[in-house]
């Protein structure tokens, strides 16, 4: 698993293919609260046909050095520094949930290497129900983590994904997830999101209970150059719950809007 040094910390990431040209189009995936590169496993394998596919592990997550952060701005600075440390010059940033907030933040920073964004299970504001935040501070946070795992998926999603997500949530630190959810809870760019000027691809599961389709519709209304897809039978983790649909819609967007295959 590759690492890159960013501000003296090791930041872990997955990349496919391992040998790539940093000036070609790079799809950089950013996971949500308590997540890691595994959240993008189906994208890392399939989307390398249209671009270099990378998935960062935020500080404190997966194999990256800790600690985690508790604000979207701080995480956004790590992601931007990561992209610059790798020397990527044509990037489509795709973020889920907390990752979508980080992606919007970077789009509002106006980085020259950012050519498009993807917002997955997203919102311009991400208020968090107090039962999650309070629950993470009680006992060892196990109840809240289990509830969060349940809310991440469509009620229609069963095995093997449901036990996998549940197991993953049990394995993460409650303090780390608390910081991530605090970052979400304080995030609010409702008044600014219309300033996003890059082409924007928005996708949401119809059954998403953490960021309902209403949030994605708001983003689509406000961001002038945006496309919205609502996917049936999927919840907050649509990239894992409906990978074939997710990948074909994203491939189509890249081919139409970024007009290039790898190297273009
Ligand atoms: N995009 C569009 N509309 C939004 C929005 C967004 N990102 N965030 C909130 N709104 C809307 C709400 O739907 C609500 O509309 P309404 O008045 O027509 O019902 C209004 O703005 C006010 O919402 P909000 O500020 O969130 O306050 P609230 O008191 O309605 O709800 C919570 C607060 C925490 C109870 C609510 O956000 C919730 O149930 N969250 C649970 C899901 C969760 O924790 N998600 C975690 C996200 S990472």
Short mmCIF file of C-alpha atoms and ligand atoms in Angstrom, two decimals:
data_model
loop_
_atom_site.label_atom_id
_atom_site.label_comp_id
_atom_site.label_asym_id
_atom_site.label_seq_id
_atom_site.Cartn_x
_atom_site.Cartn_y
_atom_site.Cartn_z
CA UNK A 1 0.00 0.00 0.00
CA UNK A 2 1.57 3.32 -1.03
CA UNK A 3 2.14 6.27 1.30
CA UNK A 4 3.05 9.88 0.65
CA UNK A 5 4.61 12.26 3.19
CA UNK A 6 2.37 15.27 3.78
CA UNK A 7 3.43 17.82 6.42
CA UNK A 8 5.56 15.14 8.12
CA UNK A 9 2.75 12.56 8.26
CA UNK A 10 2.32 9.37 6.28
CA UNK A 11 -0.87 9.54 4.25
CA UNK A 12 -1.94 6.17 2.85
CA UNK A 13 -3.76 5.70 -0.42
CA UNK A 14 -4.71 3.11 -2.98
CA UNK A 15 -4.02 3.64 -6.66
CA UNK A 16 -4.85 1.75 -9.83
CA UNK A 17 -2.81 1.43 -11.97
CA UNK A 18 0.26 1.68 -9.73
CA UNK A 19 2.35 3.23 -12.54
CA UNK A 20 0.65 6.35 -13.86
CA UNK A 21 1.33 9.71 -15.44
CA UNK A 22 0.50 12.47 -12.87
CA UNK A 23 -0.52 14.80 -15.71
CA UNK A 24 -3.26 12.44 -16.91
CA UNK A 25 -6.79 12.61 -15.49
CA UNK A 26 -6.90 11.38 -11.87
CA UNK A 27 -10.07 10.41 -10.04
CA UNK A 28 -9.42 11.01 -6.35
CA UNK A 29 -11.97 9.41 -4.02
CA UNK A 30 -12.53 10.72 -0.47
CA UNK A 31 -14.34 8.50 2.04
CA UNK A 32 -16.87 9.50 4.67
CA UNK A 33 -16.89 9.43 8.49
CA UNK A 34 -14.91 6.50 9.88
CA UNK A 35 -14.26 5.25 6.34
CA UNK A 36 -11.20 4.12 4.44
CA UNK A 37 -10.06 3.17 0.93
CA UNK A 38 -12.19 -0.02 1.03
CA UNK A 39 -15.29 2.16 0.59
CA UNK A 40 -14.13 2.67 -3.01
CA UNK A 41 -13.05 -0.92 -3.75
CA UNK A 42 -15.46 -1.29 -6.70
CA UNK A 43 -14.41 2.06 -8.18
CA UNK A 44 -10.68 1.37 -7.81
CA UNK A 45 -10.99 -1.84 -9.80
CA UNK A 46 -13.35 -0.61 -12.54
CA UNK A 47 -12.67 3.07 -13.16
CA UNK A 48 -8.98 2.73 -13.96
CA UNK A 49 -10.21 2.17 -17.54
CA UNK A 50 -11.09 5.88 -17.84
CA UNK A 51 -8.65 7.58 -15.43
CA UNK A 52 -6.06 6.88 -12.77
CA UNK A 53 -8.16 5.90 -9.75
CA UNK A 54 -6.87 6.91 -6.31
CA UNK A 55 -8.47 6.68 -2.86
CA UNK A 56 -6.94 8.71 -0.02
CA UNK A 57 -7.20 7.62 3.61
CA UNK A 58 -7.77 10.77 5.68
CA UNK A 59 -5.50 11.34 8.71
CA UNK A 60 -6.35 8.85 11.48
CA UNK A 61 -8.21 6.54 9.05
CA UNK A 62 -7.11 3.24 7.56
CA UNK A 63 -3.30 3.15 7.49
CA UNK A 64 -2.73 6.93 7.56
CA UNK A 65 -1.03 8.56 10.55
CA UNK A 66 -3.35 10.14 13.10
CA UNK A 67 -4.86 11.93 14.73
CA UNK A 68 -8.04 12.70 12.80
CA UNK A 69 -9.42 16.21 12.50
CA UNK A 70 -12.72 17.73 13.62
CA UNK A 71 -13.34 20.30 10.88
CA UNK A 72 -14.00 20.05 7.16
CA UNK A 73 -11.52 22.86 6.47
CA UNK A 74 -8.69 20.97 8.19
CA UNK A 75 -9.46 17.75 6.28
CA UNK A 76 -9.74 19.71 3.01
CA UNK A 77 -6.23 21.12 3.57
CA UNK A 78 -4.88 17.54 3.94
CA UNK A 79 -6.58 16.38 0.76
CA UNK A 80 -5.37 19.40 -1.24
CA UNK A 81 -1.81 18.93 0.10
CA UNK A 82 -1.99 15.20 -0.74
CA UNK A 83 -2.94 15.97 -4.36
CA UNK A 84 -0.17 18.55 -4.62
CA UNK A 85 2.39 16.18 -3.03
CA UNK A 86 1.59 13.62 -5.75
CA UNK A 87 1.87 16.36 -8.41
CA UNK A 88 -1.55 15.56 -9.92
CA UNK A 89 -2.52 18.23 -12.43
CA UNK A 90 -5.99 17.13 -13.72
CA UNK A 91 -8.21 15.95 -10.91
CA UNK A 92 -11.83 14.97 -10.51
CA UNK A 93 -12.44 14.79 -6.76
CA UNK A 94 -15.27 12.45 -5.70
CA UNK A 95 -16.35 12.48 -2.06
CA UNK A 96 -19.00 10.67 -0.04
CA UNK A 97 -20.71 12.29 2.97
CA UNK A 98 -17.87 13.91 5.00
CA UNK A 99 -15.85 13.41 1.78
CA UNK A 100 -18.51 15.37 -0.12
CA UNK A 101 -18.13 18.26 2.30
CA UNK A 102 -14.35 18.19 1.82
CA UNK A 103 -14.89 18.10 -1.96
CA UNK A 104 -17.23 21.13 -1.90
CA UNK A 105 -14.76 22.99 0.33
CA UNK A 106 -11.90 22.37 -2.12
CA UNK A 107 -14.12 23.35 -5.08
CA UNK A 108 -14.80 26.65 -3.30
CA UNK A 109 -11.03 27.14 -2.82
CA UNK A 110 -10.67 27.27 -6.64
CA UNK A 111 -7.64 24.99 -7.08
CA UNK A 112 -6.26 25.08 -10.66
CA UNK A 113 -5.86 21.28 -10.85
CA UNK A 114 -9.55 20.66 -10.01
CA UNK A 115 -11.41 19.94 -13.27
CA UNK A 116 -14.66 18.39 -11.95
CA UNK A 117 -16.20 17.06 -8.76
CA UNK A 118 -18.46 14.17 -7.75
CA UNK A 119 -20.78 14.48 -4.75
CA UNK A 120 -22.02 11.18 -3.31
CA UNK A 121 -24.48 10.98 -0.39
CA UNK A 122 -23.91 14.72 -0.12
CA UNK A 123 -25.32 17.92 1.29
CA UNK A 124 -24.39 21.59 1.42
CA UNK A 125 -25.19 21.29 5.12
CA UNK A 126 -24.72 18.06 7.06
CA UNK A 127 -26.39 18.46 10.43
CA UNK A 128 -25.94 15.30 12.51
CA UNK A 129 -28.63 13.89 14.74
CA UNK A 130 -27.64 14.42 18.41
CA UNK A 131 -28.26 10.73 19.14
CA UNK A 132 -25.16 9.88 17.05
CA UNK A 133 -22.93 12.54 18.65
CA UNK A 134 -24.12 11.90 22.23
CA UNK A 135 -24.04 8.13 21.73
CA UNK A 136 -20.40 8.19 20.63
CA UNK A 137 -19.45 9.72 23.98
CA UNK A 138 -21.39 7.07 25.97
CA UNK A 139 -19.79 3.79 27.08
CA UNK A 140 -17.46 2.88 24.23
CA UNK A 141 -19.72 4.36 21.54
CA UNK A 142 -20.64 0.86 20.31
CA UNK A 143 -24.39 1.55 20.22
CA UNK A 144 -23.98 4.71 18.16
CA UNK A 145 -21.53 3.03 15.75
CA UNK A 146 -23.94 0.15 15.23
CA UNK A 147 -26.83 2.60 14.62
CA UNK A 148 -24.68 4.52 12.15
CA UNK A 149 -23.82 1.31 10.27
CA UNK A 150 -27.55 0.55 10.04
CA UNK A 151 -28.37 4.07 8.76
CA UNK A 152 -25.59 3.91 6.13
CA UNK A 153 -27.43 1.31 4.07
CA UNK A 154 -30.78 1.04 2.35
CA UNK A 155 -33.20 -1.15 4.35
CA UNK A 156 -33.21 -3.33 1.19
CA UNK A 157 -29.45 -3.96 1.38
CA UNK A 158 -28.63 -7.25 3.06
CA UNK A 159 -25.69 -9.65 3.14
CA UNK A 160 -22.82 -9.56 2.38
CA UNK A 161 -22.64 -5.75 2.63
CA UNK A 162 -24.64 -5.27 5.83
CA UNK A 163 -22.45 -7.48 8.08
CA UNK A 164 -19.33 -6.04 6.42
CA UNK A 165 -20.31 -2.41 7.14
CA UNK A 166 -21.37 -3.35 10.66
CA UNK A 167 -18.03 -5.06 11.28
CA UNK A 168 -16.11 -2.06 9.87
CA UNK A 169 -17.99 0.38 12.10
CA UNK A 170 -17.27 -1.79 15.17
CA UNK A 171 -13.56 -1.66 14.34
CA UNK A 172 -13.18 2.15 14.14
CA UNK A 173 -12.51 4.40 17.11
CA UNK A 174 -15.56 6.22 18.51
CA UNK A 175 -13.39 9.32 19.12
CA UNK A 176 -12.31 9.39 15.47
CA UNK A 177 -15.91 9.12 14.24
CA UNK A 178 -16.97 11.78 16.76
CA UNK A 179 -14.44 14.20 15.23
CA UNK A 180 -15.67 13.33 11.73
CA UNK A 181 -19.33 13.83 12.64
CA UNK A 182 -18.55 17.07 14.48
CA UNK A 183 -16.90 18.28 11.26
CA UNK A 184 -20.08 17.34 9.34
CA UNK A 185 -22.38 18.93 11.91
CA UNK A 186 -20.57 22.28 11.66
CA UNK A 187 -20.33 22.20 7.87
CA UNK A 188 -22.65 24.63 6.07
CA UNK A 189 -22.07 26.07 2.60
CA UNK A 190 -25.78 26.43 1.71
CA UNK A 191 -25.21 30.11 0.86
CA UNK A 192 -22.00 29.54 -1.08
CA UNK A 193 -22.44 26.33 -3.02
CA UNK A 194 -23.75 28.18 -6.09
CA UNK A 195 -20.20 29.58 -6.49
CA UNK A 196 -18.94 26.12 -7.50
CA UNK A 197 -17.86 26.56 -11.10
CA UNK A 198 -16.50 23.13 -12.11
CA UNK A 199 -18.70 20.44 -13.72
CA UNK A 200 -20.41 18.57 -10.88
CA UNK A 201 -21.72 15.00 -10.86
CA UNK A 202 -24.18 14.29 -8.05
CA UNK A 203 -25.44 10.85 -7.04
CA UNK A 204 -27.64 9.73 -4.16
CA UNK A 205 -29.37 6.52 -3.16
CA UNK A 206 -33.15 6.90 -3.16
CA UNK A 207 -33.24 5.24 0.29
CA UNK A 208 -30.47 7.44 1.79
CA UNK A 209 -31.48 8.22 5.39
CA UNK A 210 -28.36 10.23 6.36
CA UNK A 211 -28.36 12.63 3.41
CA UNK A 212 -31.80 12.31 1.80
CA UNK A 213 -32.30 12.99 -1.95
CA UNK A 214 -33.70 16.43 -0.98
CA UNK A 215 -30.11 17.49 -0.13
CA UNK A 216 -28.85 16.34 -3.55
CA UNK A 217 -31.72 18.13 -5.30
CA UNK A 218 -30.70 21.34 -3.52
CA UNK A 219 -27.11 20.90 -4.75
CA UNK A 220 -28.34 20.27 -8.30
CA UNK A 221 -30.53 23.41 -8.22
CA UNK A 222 -27.74 25.61 -6.88
CA UNK A 223 -24.76 24.35 -8.89
CA UNK A 224 -25.29 25.55 -12.43
CA UNK A 225 -23.22 22.94 -14.26
CA UNK A 226 -24.43 19.81 -12.47
CA UNK A 227 -26.00 16.44 -13.24
CA UNK A 228 -28.08 14.52 -10.69
CA UNK A 229 -28.72 10.79 -10.45
CA UNK A 230 -31.04 9.19 -7.89
CA UNK A 231 -30.38 5.46 -7.66
CA UNK A 232 -33.16 3.04 -6.68
CA UNK A 233 -32.60 0.40 -3.99
CA UNK A 234 -29.50 2.11 -2.58
CA UNK A 235 -28.77 4.13 0.54
CA UNK A 236 -25.96 6.42 1.76
CA UNK A 237 -23.18 4.09 0.57
CA UNK A 238 -24.39 4.00 -3.05
CA UNK A 239 -20.86 3.35 -4.39
CA UNK A 240 -20.85 0.02 -2.53
CA UNK A 241 -24.57 -0.74 -2.76
CA UNK A 242 -24.99 -0.17 -6.51
CA UNK A 243 -21.43 -0.29 -7.88
CA UNK A 244 -22.27 -1.21 -11.48
CA UNK A 245 -24.77 1.67 -11.86
CA UNK A 246 -22.45 4.07 -10.02
CA UNK A 247 -19.47 3.19 -12.20
CA UNK A 248 -21.33 3.34 -15.49
CA UNK A 249 -22.87 6.76 -14.68
CA UNK A 250 -19.51 8.15 -13.58
CA UNK A 251 -17.75 6.73 -16.65
CA UNK A 252 -20.37 8.35 -18.89
CA UNK A 253 -19.89 11.72 -17.14
CA UNK A 254 -16.11 11.54 -17.50
CA UNK A 255 -16.32 10.59 -21.16
CA UNK A 256 -18.79 13.37 -21.94
CA UNK A 257 -17.43 16.17 -19.76
CA UNK A 258 -13.73 15.59 -19.40
CA UNK A 259 -13.39 14.41 -23.01
CA UNK A 260 -10.53 12.12 -22.40
CA UNK A 261 -9.51 8.65 -21.69
CA UNK A 262 -6.36 8.09 -19.66
CA UNK A 263 -3.57 10.42 -20.69
CA UNK A 264 -5.89 12.94 -22.40
N1 LIG B 1 -29.81 20.52 1.73
C1 LIG B 1 -31.10 20.93 1.58
N2 LIG B 1 -31.94 21.13 2.62
C2 LIG B 1 -31.45 20.90 3.86
C3 LIG B 1 -30.13 20.47 4.08
C4 LIG B 1 -29.30 20.28 2.96
N3 LIG B 1 -28.04 19.89 3.07
N4 LIG B 1 -29.94 20.32 5.40
C5 LIG B 1 -31.09 20.64 6.00
N5 LIG B 1 -32.01 20.98 5.07
C6 LIG B 1 -33.38 21.38 5.28
C7 LIG B 1 -34.13 20.39 6.15
O1 LIG B 1 -34.68 19.34 5.37
C8 LIG B 1 -35.17 21.28 6.77
O2 LIG B 1 -36.19 21.51 5.82
P1 LIG B 1 -37.73 21.60 6.25
O3 LIG B 1 -37.78 22.77 7.18
O4 LIG B 1 -38.45 21.80 4.95
O5 LIG B 1 -38.04 20.29 6.91
C9 LIG B 1 -34.41 22.57 6.99
O6 LIG B 1 -33.37 22.58 6.03
C10 LIG B 1 -33.78 22.69 8.37
O7 LIG B 1 -32.99 21.52 8.59
P2 LIG B 1 -31.80 21.33 9.69
O8 LIG B 1 -31.00 22.56 9.83
O9 LIG B 1 -31.06 20.07 9.37
O10 LIG B 1 -32.51 21.22 11.01
P3 LIG B 1 -33.56 20.18 11.46
O11 LIG B 1 -33.92 20.66 12.78
O12 LIG B 1 -34.66 20.05 10.47
O13 LIG B 1 -32.80 18.77 11.53
C11 LIG B 1 -31.42 17.03 12.32
C12 LIG B 1 -31.60 18.51 12.26
C13 LIG B 1 -30.04 16.70 12.87
C14 LIG B 1 -32.47 16.38 13.19
C15 LIG B 1 -31.56 16.47 10.88
O14 LIG B 1 -30.58 17.04 10.07
C16 LIG B 1 -31.49 14.98 10.84
O15 LIG B 1 -32.46 14.27 11.08
N6 LIG B 1 -30.32 14.41 10.53
C17 LIG B 1 -30.23 12.94 10.59
C18 LIG B 1 -29.32 12.46 9.63
C19 LIG B 1 -27.90 12.65 10.05
O16 LIG B 1 -27.53 12.68 11.21
N7 LIG B 1 -27.10 12.74 9.03
C20 LIG B 1 -25.68 12.85 9.19
C21 LIG B 1 -25.15 13.54 8.00
S1 LIG B 1 -23.43 13.17 7.86
#
